[in-house]
CSV table of N, CA, C and O in Angstrom, one decimal:
chain,number,residue,atom,x,y,z
A,6,MET,N,1.1,-12.8,-16.1
A,6,MET,CA,0.7,-12.2,-17.4
A,6,MET,C,-0.8,-12.2,-17.5
A,6,MET,O,-1.4,-13.2,-17.1
A,7,ILE,N,-1.3,-11.2,-18.1
A,7,ILE,CA,-2.8,-11.1,-18.3
A,7,ILE,C,-3.1,-11.9,-19.5
A,7,ILE,O,-2.5,-11.7,-20.6
A,8,TYR,N,-4.1,-12.8,-19.4
A,8,TYR,CA,-4.5,-13.5,-20.6
A,8,TYR,C,-5.9,-13.0,-21.0
A,8,TYR,O,-6.8,-13.0,-20.2
A,9,MET,N,-6.1,-12.7,-22.3
A,9,MET,CA,-7.3,-12.2,-22.8
A,9,MET,C,-7.7,-13.1,-24.0
A,9,MET,O,-6.9,-13.2,-24.9
A,10,LYS,N,-8.9,-13.7,-24.0
A,10,LYS,CA,-9.3,-14.5,-25.1
A,10,LYS,C,-9.6,-13.6,-26.3
A,10,LYS,O,-10.1,-12.5,-26.2
A,11,ARG,N,-9.2,-14.1,-27.5
A,11,ARG,CA,-9.4,-13.3,-28.7
A,11,ARG,C,-10.9,-13.2,-28.9
A,11,ARG,O,-11.7,-14.1,-28.8
A,12,ASN,N,-11.3,-11.9,-29.3
A,12,ASN,CA,-12.7,-11.7,-29.6
A,12,ASN,C,-12.9,-11.1,-31.0
A,12,ASN,O,-13.9,-10.6,-31.3
A,13,LEU,N,-11.8,-11.2,-31.8
A,13,LEU,CA,-11.9,-10.7,-33.2
A,13,LEU,C,-11.7,-11.9,-34.1
A,13,LEU,O,-10.7,-12.6,-34.0
A,14,PRO,N,-12.6,-12.1,-35.1
A,14,PRO,CA,-12.3,-13.2,-36.1
A,14,PRO,C,-11.2,-12.8,-37.0
A,14,PRO,O,-10.8,-11.6,-37.1
A,15,GLY,N,-10.6,-13.8,-37.7
A,15,GLY,CA,-9.5,-13.5,-38.6
A,15,GLY,C,-9.7,-12.5,-39.6
A,15,GLY,O,-8.8,-11.6,-39.9
A,16,TRP,N,-10.9,-12.4,-40.3
A,16,TRP,CA,-11.1,-11.4,-41.3
A,16,TRP,C,-11.1,-10.0,-40.7
A,16,TRP,O,-10.6,-9.1,-41.4
A,17,GLU,N,-11.6,-9.9,-39.5
A,17,GLU,CA,-11.6,-8.5,-38.9
A,17,GLU,C,-10.2,-8.1,-38.5
A,17,GLU,O,-9.9,-6.9,-38.6
A,18,ARG,N,-9.4,-9.1,-38.1
A,18,ARG,CA,-8.0,-8.8,-37.7
A,18,ARG,C,-7.3,-8.2,-38.9
A,18,ARG,O,-6.5,-7.3,-38.8
A,19,VAL,N,-7.5,-8.9,-40.1
A,19,VAL,CA,-6.8,-8.4,-41.3
A,19,VAL,C,-7.2,-7.0,-41.7
A,19,VAL,O,-6.4,-6.2,-42.1
A,20,LEU,N,-8.6,-6.8,-41.6
A,20,LEU,CA,-9.1,-5.4,-41.9
A,20,LEU,C,-8.5,-4.4,-41.0
A,20,LEU,O,-8.2,-3.3,-41.4
A,21,ARG,N,-8.4,-4.7,-39.7
A,21,ARG,CA,-7.9,-3.7,-38.7
A,21,ARG,C,-6.4,-3.4,-39.0
A,21,ARG,O,-5.9,-2.3,-38.9
A,22,LEU,N,-5.6,-4.5,-39.3
A,22,LEU,CA,-4.2,-4.3,-39.7
A,22,LEU,C,-4.0,-3.4,-40.9
A,22,LEU,O,-3.2,-2.5,-40.9
A,23,GLY,N,-4.8,-3.7,-41.9
A,23,GLY,CA,-4.8,-2.9,-43.2
A,23,GLY,C,-5.2,-1.5,-43.0
A,23,GLY,O,-4.6,-0.6,-43.5
A,24,GLY,N,-6.3,-1.3,-42.2
A,24,GLY,CA,-6.8,0.0,-41.9
A,24,GLY,C,-5.8,0.8,-41.1
A,24,GLY,O,-5.6,2.0,-41.3
A,25,GLY,N,-5.2,0.2,-40.1
A,25,GLY,CA,-4.2,0.9,-39.3
A,25,GLY,C,-3.0,1.3,-40.1
A,25,GLY,O,-2.5,2.4,-40.0
A,26,MET,N,-2.5,0.4,-41.0
A,26,MET,CA,-1.4,0.8,-41.9
A,26,MET,C,-1.7,1.9,-42.8
A,26,MET,O,-0.9,2.8,-43.1
A,27,THR,N,-2.9,1.8,-43.4
A,27,THR,CA,-3.4,2.9,-44.3
A,27,THR,C,-3.5,4.2,-43.6
A,27,THR,O,-3.1,5.2,-44.1
A,28,LEU,N,-4.1,4.2,-42.4
A,28,LEU,CA,-4.3,5.4,-41.7
A,28,LEU,C,-2.9,6.0,-41.3
A,28,LEU,O,-2.7,7.2,-41.3
A,29,ALA,N,-2.0,5.2,-40.9
A,29,ALA,CA,-0.7,5.6,-40.5
A,29,ALA,C,0.0,6.3,-41.7
A,29,ALA,O,0.6,7.4,-41.5
A,30,CYS,N,0.0,5.7,-42.8
A,30,CYS,CA,0.6,6.2,-44.0
A,30,CYS,C,0.0,7.6,-44.4
A,30,CYS,O,0.7,8.5,-44.7
A,31,ALA,N,-1.3,7.6,-44.4
A,31,ALA,CA,-2.1,8.8,-44.8
A,31,ALA,C,-1.7,9.9,-43.8
A,31,ALA,O,-1.6,11.1,-44.2
A,32,THR,N,-1.7,9.6,-42.5
A,32,THR,CA,-1.4,10.6,-41.5
A,32,THR,C,0.0,11.2,-41.7
A,32,THR,O,0.3,12.4,-41.6
A,33,LEU,N,1.0,10.3,-41.9
A,33,LEU,CA,2.4,10.7,-42.0
A,33,LEU,C,2.6,11.5,-43.3
A,33,LEU,O,3.4,12.5,-43.3
A,34,LEU,N,1.9,11.2,-44.4
A,34,LEU,CA,2.1,11.9,-45.6
A,34,LEU,C,1.2,13.2,-45.8
A,34,LEU,O,1.6,14.1,-46.4
A,35,LEU,N,0.0,13.2,-45.2
A,35,LEU,CA,-0.9,14.3,-45.5
A,35,LEU,C,-1.1,15.3,-44.4
A,35,LEU,O,-1.6,16.4,-44.7
A,36,LEU,N,-0.9,15.0,-43.2
A,36,LEU,CA,-1.3,15.9,-42.1
A,36,LEU,C,0.0,16.7,-41.6
A,36,LEU,O,1.0,16.1,-41.4
A,37,PRO,N,-0.2,17.9,-41.3
A,37,PRO,CA,0.9,18.7,-40.7
A,37,PRO,C,1.0,18.3,-39.2
A,37,PRO,O,0.1,17.8,-38.6
A,38,MET,N,2.2,18.6,-38.7
A,38,MET,CA,2.4,18.3,-37.3
A,38,MET,C,1.5,19.1,-36.4
A,38,MET,O,1.3,20.3,-36.6
A,39,GLY,N,0.8,18.4,-35.5
A,39,GLY,CA,-0.2,19.1,-34.6
A,39,GLY,C,-1.0,18.0,-33.9
A,39,GLY,O,-0.7,16.9,-34.0
A,40,TRP,N,-2.1,18.5,-33.3
A,40,TRP,CA,-2.9,17.5,-32.5
A,40,TRP,C,-3.6,16.5,-33.4
A,40,TRP,O,-3.8,15.4,-33.0
A,41,LEU,N,-4.0,16.9,-34.6
A,41,LEU,CA,-4.7,16.0,-35.5
A,41,LEU,C,-3.7,14.9,-36.0
A,41,LEU,O,-4.1,13.7,-36.2
A,42,PHE,N,-2.5,15.3,-36.2
A,42,PHE,CA,-1.4,14.3,-36.6
A,42,PHE,C,-1.3,13.3,-35.5
A,42,PHE,O,-1.3,12.1,-35.8
A,43,TRP,N,-1.2,13.7,-34.3
A,43,TRP,CA,-1.0,12.7,-33.2
A,43,TRP,C,-2.2,11.9,-32.9
A,43,TRP,O,-2.1,10.7,-32.6
A,44,ALA,N,-3.4,12.5,-33.1
A,44,ALA,CA,-4.6,11.7,-33.0
A,44,ALA,C,-4.7,10.6,-34.1
A,44,ALA,O,-5.1,9.5,-33.8
A,45,GLY,N,-4.3,11.0,-35.3
A,45,GLY,CA,-4.3,10.0,-36.4
A,45,GLY,C,-3.4,8.9,-36.1
A,45,GLY,O,-3.7,7.7,-36.3
A,46,LEU,N,-2.2,9.2,-35.6
A,46,LEU,CA,-1.2,8.1,-35.3
A,46,LEU,C,-1.7,7.2,-34.2
A,46,LEU,O,-1.5,6.0,-34.2
A,47,ALA,N,-2.3,7.8,-33.1
A,47,ALA,CA,-2.8,7.1,-32.0
A,47,ALA,C,-3.9,6.1,-32.5
A,47,ALA,O,-4.0,4.9,-32.0
A,48,THR,N,-4.8,6.6,-33.3
A,48,THR,CA,-5.8,5.7,-33.8
A,48,THR,C,-5.3,4.6,-34.7
A,48,THR,O,-5.7,3.4,-34.6
A,49,ALA,N,-4.3,4.9,-35.5
A,49,ALA,CA,-3.7,3.9,-36.4
A,49,ALA,C,-3.0,2.8,-35.5
A,49,ALA,O,-3.1,1.6,-35.8
A,50,LEU,N,-2.3,3.3,-34.4
A,50,LEU,CA,-1.6,2.4,-33.5
A,50,LEU,C,-2.6,1.4,-32.8
A,50,LEU,O,-2.4,0.2,-32.7
A,51,SER,N,-3.7,2.0,-32.4
A,51,SER,CA,-4.7,1.2,-31.7
A,51,SER,C,-5.4,0.2,-32.6
A,51,SER,O,-5.6,-1.0,-32.2
A,52,LEU,N,-5.6,0.6,-33.8
A,52,LEU,CA,-6.2,-0.4,-34.8
A,52,LEU,C,-5.2,-1.5,-35.1
A,52,LEU,O,-5.5,-2.7,-35.1
A,53,GLY,N,-3.9,-1.1,-35.3
A,53,GLY,CA,-2.9,-2.1,-35.6
A,53,GLY,C,-2.7,-3.1,-34.4
A,53,GLY,O,-2.6,-4.3,-34.6
A,54,LEU,N,-2.6,-2.6,-33.2
A,54,LEU,CA,-2.4,-3.4,-32.0
A,54,LEU,C,-3.6,-4.4,-31.8
A,54,LEU,O,-3.4,-5.6,-31.5
A,55,THR,N,-4.8,-3.9,-31.9
A,55,THR,CA,-5.9,-4.8,-31.7
A,55,THR,C,-6.0,-5.9,-32.8
A,55,THR,O,-6.4,-7.0,-32.6
A,56,GLY,N,-5.5,-5.5,-34.0
A,56,GLY,CA,-5.5,-6.5,-35.1
A,56,GLY,C,-4.4,-7.5,-34.8
A,56,GLY,O,-4.6,-8.7,-35.1
A,57,LEU,N,-3.2,-7.1,-34.3
A,57,LEU,CA,-2.2,-8.1,-34.0
A,57,LEU,C,-2.5,-9.0,-32.9
A,57,LEU,O,-2.3,-10.2,-32.9
A,58,VAL,N,-3.1,-8.4,-31.8
A,58,VAL,CA,-3.4,-9.2,-30.6
A,58,VAL,C,-4.6,-10.0,-30.8
A,58,VAL,O,-4.7,-11.1,-30.3
A,59,GLY,N,-5.6,-9.5,-31.5
A,59,GLY,CA,-6.9,-10.2,-31.7
A,59,GLY,C,-7.9,-10.0,-30.6
A,59,GLY,O,-8.9,-10.6,-30.5
A,60,PHE,N,-7.6,-9.0,-29.7
A,60,PHE,CA,-8.5,-8.7,-28.6
A,60,PHE,C,-8.8,-7.2,-28.7
A,60,PHE,O,-7.9,-6.4,-28.8
A,61,CYS,N,-10.1,-6.8,-28.6
A,61,CYS,CA,-10.5,-5.4,-28.6
A,61,CYS,C,-11.2,-5.2,-27.3
A,61,CYS,O,-12.3,-5.7,-27.1
A,62,PRO,N,-10.7,-4.3,-26.4
A,62,PRO,CA,-11.3,-4.0,-25.2
A,62,PRO,C,-12.7,-3.4,-25.3
A,62,PRO,O,-13.6,-3.7,-24.6
A,63,ALA,N,-12.8,-2.5,-26.3
A,63,ALA,CA,-14.1,-1.9,-26.5
A,63,ALA,C,-15.2,-2.9,-26.9
A,63,ALA,O,-16.3,-2.9,-26.5
A,64,CYS,N,-14.8,-3.9,-27.8
A,64,CYS,CA,-15.8,-4.9,-28.2
A,64,CYS,C,-16.1,-5.8,-27.0
A,64,CYS,O,-17.3,-6.2,-26.8
A,65,ALA,N,-15.1,-6.1,-26.1
A,65,ALA,CA,-15.4,-6.9,-24.9
A,65,ALA,C,-16.4,-6.2,-23.9
A,65,ALA,O,-17.2,-6.8,-23.3
A,66,MET,N,-16.2,-4.8,-23.8
A,66,MET,CA,-17.1,-4.1,-22.9
A,66,MET,C,-18.6,-4.1,-23.4
A,66,MET,O,-19.4,-4.0,-22.5
A,67,VAL,N,-18.8,-4.2,-24.7
A,67,VAL,CA,-20.2,-4.2,-25.1
A,67,VAL,C,-20.7,-5.6,-25.3
A,67,VAL,O,-21.8,-5.8,-25.7
A,68,GLY,N,-19.9,-6.6,-24.9
A,68,GLY,CA,-20.4,-8.0,-24.8
A,68,GLY,C,-20.1,-8.9,-25.9
A,68,GLY,O,-20.7,-10.0,-26.1
A,69,ARG,N,-19.1,-8.6,-26.8
A,69,ARG,CA,-18.7,-9.5,-27.8
A,69,ARG,C,-18.1,-10.7,-27.2
A,69,ARG,O,-17.2,-10.6,-26.4
A,70,LYS,N,-18.5,-11.9,-27.6
A,70,LYS,CA,-18.0,-13.1,-27.1
A,70,LYS,C,-16.7,-13.5,-27.7
A,70,LYS,O,-16.4,-13.1,-28.9
A,71,PRO,N,-15.8,-14.3,-27.0
A,71,PRO,CA,-14.6,-14.7,-27.6
A,71,PRO,C,-14.8,-15.6,-28.8
A,71,PRO,O,-15.8,-16.2,-29.0
A,72,VAL,N,-13.8,-15.6,-29.7
A,72,VAL,CA,-13.9,-16.4,-31.0
A,72,VAL,C,-14.0,-17.9,-30.6
A,72,VAL,O,-13.3,-18.4,-29.8
A,73,GLY,N,-15.0,-18.6,-31.2
A,73,GLY,CA,-15.2,-20.0,-30.9
A,73,GLY,C,-16.1,-20.3,-29.8
A,73,GLY,O,-16.6,-21.4,-29.6
A,74,ALA,N,-16.5,-19.3,-29.0
A,74,ALA,CA,-17.5,-19.5,-27.9
A,74,ALA,C,-18.9,-19.4,-28.5
A,74,ALA,O,-19.2,-18.6,-29.4
A,75,SER,N,-19.8,-20.2,-27.9
A,75,SER,CA,-21.2,-20.2,-28.4
A,75,SER,C,-22.1,-19.3,-27.6
A,75,SER,O,-21.8,-18.8,-26.6
């Protein structure tokens, strides 16, 4: 199993989960089926997953340190 240290603090995880759910609801209710619909759902899914897991690969690539590391 791949182990990745969390690099998102608790407050950011909550914001990502809330933003992902909001974006998913807005996409499902407001956008017609098409490429923009699928892009919105993919973005909402990635926000939600990074919020649940606590690890963001993009943040790790730019050098964000794990939570608790100095």
